[in-house]
């Protein structure tokens, strides 16, 4: 999966590189190289690239962990630019069992769950360049009574 995503044109052409994806898809690490093609007019990391490096991961991580019995979509996003990105930057995603338990609880009766996830994009010196929030929409598919773990959801 990591190799495929690194060859995906939106990442490949933007100097975005996935450096790690855990086998359980609960931890992902991504970096954005500093390159003239990813720089804005004043020579710092382009804001669109900072956002793009965070775009698909929360949705993919939730979907991969819950399985085909769920509908998962990105719903909303926010980005706060904290300081200029003058170097390579990176971010990490960690999906916890608590996140998944909350989603399972809130969707057990067929209702939707809207959950926010937060990331910090950091420079090589550890300073925060941007804060990104993503809201993910989750709902059980009609007629689905098992999640990826094979556990009945009681429906």
Short mmCIF file of C-alpha atoms in Angstrom, two decimals:
data_model
loop_
_atom_site.label_atom_id
_atom_site.label_comp_id
_atom_site.label_asym_id
_atom_site.label_seq_id
_atom_site.Cartn_x
_atom_site.Cartn_y
_atom_site.Cartn_z
CA UNK A 1 0.00 0.00 0.00
CA UNK A 2 2.80 2.44 0.90
CA UNK A 3 4.59 1.91 -2.42
CA UNK A 4 1.38 2.32 -4.39
CA UNK A 5 0.47 5.53 -2.57
CA UNK A 6 3.98 6.93 -3.04
CA UNK A 7 3.55 6.41 -6.80
CA UNK A 8 0.09 8.01 -6.82
CA UNK A 9 0.46 11.12 -9.02
CA UNK A 10 -0.88 13.67 -6.49
CA UNK A 11 1.84 12.56 -4.04
CA UNK A 12 4.61 11.70 -6.47
CA UNK A 13 4.36 15.04 -8.28
CA UNK A 14 4.17 16.99 -5.01
CA UNK A 15 7.22 15.53 -3.23
CA UNK A 16 4.93 13.90 -0.65
CA UNK A 17 6.36 10.62 0.64
CA UNK A 18 4.79 8.09 2.99
CA UNK A 19 7.64 6.85 5.15
CA UNK A 20 5.70 4.31 7.25
CA UNK A 21 2.35 2.54 7.39
CA UNK A 22 1.86 0.02 10.19
CA UNK A 23 0.44 -3.37 9.18
CA UNK A 24 -2.74 -2.69 11.19
CA UNK A 25 -3.11 0.70 9.46
CA UNK A 26 -3.27 2.54 12.79
CA UNK A 27 -0.08 4.56 12.37
CA UNK A 28 1.10 6.44 9.29
CA UNK A 29 4.07 8.80 8.90
CA UNK A 30 4.32 11.23 5.96
CA UNK A 31 6.91 13.79 4.90
CA UNK A 32 6.92 16.63 2.40
CA UNK A 33 10.29 17.39 0.91
CA UNK A 34 11.33 21.01 0.42
CA UNK A 35 11.59 21.51 -3.32
CA UNK A 36 11.22 24.45 -5.66
CA UNK A 37 8.09 22.80 -7.08
CA UNK A 38 6.46 22.72 -3.62
CA UNK A 39 7.43 26.28 -2.70
CA UNK A 40 5.11 29.25 -2.82
CA UNK A 41 5.95 32.72 -4.14
CA UNK A 42 8.03 33.62 -1.06
CA UNK A 43 9.97 30.35 -1.03
CA UNK A 44 8.28 28.49 1.83
CA UNK A 45 6.23 25.28 1.67
CA UNK A 46 3.05 25.79 -0.35
CA UNK A 47 -0.04 25.63 1.86
CA UNK A 48 -1.86 23.34 -0.56
CA UNK A 49 0.97 20.82 -0.31
CA UNK A 50 0.87 21.01 3.50
CA UNK A 51 -2.82 20.16 3.37
CA UNK A 52 -2.43 17.50 0.65
CA UNK A 53 0.09 15.56 2.73
CA UNK A 54 -2.64 15.06 5.36
CA UNK A 55 -5.67 14.64 3.13
CA UNK A 56 -6.55 10.96 2.67
CA UNK A 57 -5.15 9.29 5.76
CA UNK A 58 -7.75 9.59 8.52
CA UNK A 59 -10.52 8.40 6.20
CA UNK A 60 -8.40 5.51 4.89
CA UNK A 61 -7.26 4.47 8.37
CA UNK A 62 -10.82 4.43 9.74
CA UNK A 63 -12.14 2.56 6.70
CA UNK A 64 -9.36 -0.04 6.77
CA UNK A 65 -9.90 -0.67 10.49
CA UNK A 66 -13.70 -0.82 10.46
CA UNK A 67 -14.04 -2.78 7.24
CA UNK A 68 -16.55 -3.02 4.43
CA UNK A 69 -19.61 -2.82 6.70
CA UNK A 70 -19.16 0.94 7.05
CA UNK A 71 -19.43 4.02 4.85
CA UNK A 72 -16.56 6.42 5.59
CA UNK A 73 -16.09 9.86 4.04
CA UNK A 74 -14.12 13.01 4.70
CA UNK A 75 -16.66 15.60 5.85
CA UNK A 76 -14.73 18.77 6.71
CA UNK A 77 -11.21 20.11 7.15
CA UNK A 78 -9.44 23.05 8.76
CA UNK A 79 -5.83 24.17 8.50
CA UNK A 80 -4.03 26.76 10.60
CA UNK A 81 -0.69 27.98 9.30
CA UNK A 82 1.48 28.52 12.38
CA UNK A 83 4.91 29.32 10.95
CA UNK A 84 6.59 29.30 7.53
CA UNK A 85 7.73 25.88 6.35
CA UNK A 86 11.32 26.54 5.37
CA UNK A 87 12.49 22.89 5.53
CA UNK A 88 11.19 19.39 4.90
CA UNK A 89 8.12 18.81 7.07
CA UNK A 90 6.42 15.71 8.42
CA UNK A 91 3.33 14.54 10.26
CA UNK A 92 2.07 11.37 11.93
CA UNK A 93 -1.37 9.82 12.23
CA UNK A 94 -2.30 7.52 15.13
CA UNK A 95 -5.70 5.86 15.20
CA UNK A 96 -6.45 4.46 18.65
CA UNK A 97 -8.76 1.72 19.84
CA UNK A 98 -10.61 4.47 21.74
CA UNK A 99 -11.36 6.26 18.44
CA UNK A 100 -12.66 3.03 16.93
CA UNK A 101 -14.72 2.13 20.03
CA UNK A 102 -16.35 5.58 19.97
CA UNK A 103 -17.23 5.18 16.28
CA UNK A 104 -18.64 1.67 16.81
CA UNK A 105 -20.75 2.89 19.75
CA UNK A 106 -22.13 5.89 17.88
CA UNK A 107 -22.96 3.89 14.74
CA UNK A 108 -24.28 0.71 16.40
CA UNK A 109 -27.93 1.77 15.96
CA UNK A 110 -27.44 2.81 12.33
CA UNK A 111 -26.79 6.46 13.12
CA UNK A 112 -23.91 8.52 11.85
CA UNK A 113 -20.76 9.49 13.67
CA UNK A 114 -18.82 12.68 12.97
CA UNK A 115 -15.38 12.55 14.54
CA UNK A 116 -12.57 15.12 14.41
CA UNK A 117 -8.90 14.12 14.13
CA UNK A 118 -5.95 16.48 14.66
CA UNK A 119 -2.45 16.61 13.19
CA UNK A 120 0.54 18.86 13.59
CA UNK A 121 2.82 19.32 10.61
CA UNK A 122 6.32 19.88 11.96
CA UNK A 123 9.62 21.12 10.54
CA UNK A 124 12.87 19.18 10.88
CA UNK A 125 13.65 21.10 14.10
CA UNK A 126 10.33 20.02 15.64
CA UNK A 127 8.64 23.41 15.36
CA UNK A 128 4.98 23.42 14.35
CA UNK A 129 4.37 24.66 10.80
CA UNK A 130 0.63 23.90 10.57
CA UNK A 131 -2.22 22.34 12.50
CA UNK A 132 -4.71 20.34 10.47
CA UNK A 133 -8.11 19.05 11.59
CA UNK A 134 -10.15 16.56 9.62
CA UNK A 135 -13.73 15.54 10.30
CA UNK A 136 -14.65 12.04 9.19
CA UNK A 137 -18.24 10.86 8.62
CA UNK A 138 -18.98 7.22 9.47
CA UNK A 139 -22.20 5.22 9.18
CA UNK A 140 -22.89 1.49 9.12
CA UNK A 141 -24.05 0.13 5.79
CA UNK A 142 -27.65 -1.09 5.88
CA UNK A 143 -27.81 -4.81 6.60
CA UNK A 144 -24.24 -5.00 7.85
CA UNK A 145 -23.93 -6.56 11.28
CA UNK A 146 -20.22 -7.31 11.53
CA UNK A 147 -17.15 -5.13 11.55
CA UNK A 148 -13.65 -5.96 10.28
CA UNK A 149 -12.89 -7.93 13.46
CA UNK A 150 -15.86 -10.21 12.70
CA UNK A 151 -17.58 -9.00 15.85
CA UNK A 152 -21.36 -8.74 15.73
CA UNK A 153 -22.55 -5.21 16.32
CA UNK A 154 -25.84 -6.40 17.75
CA UNK A 155 -28.06 -5.53 14.81
#
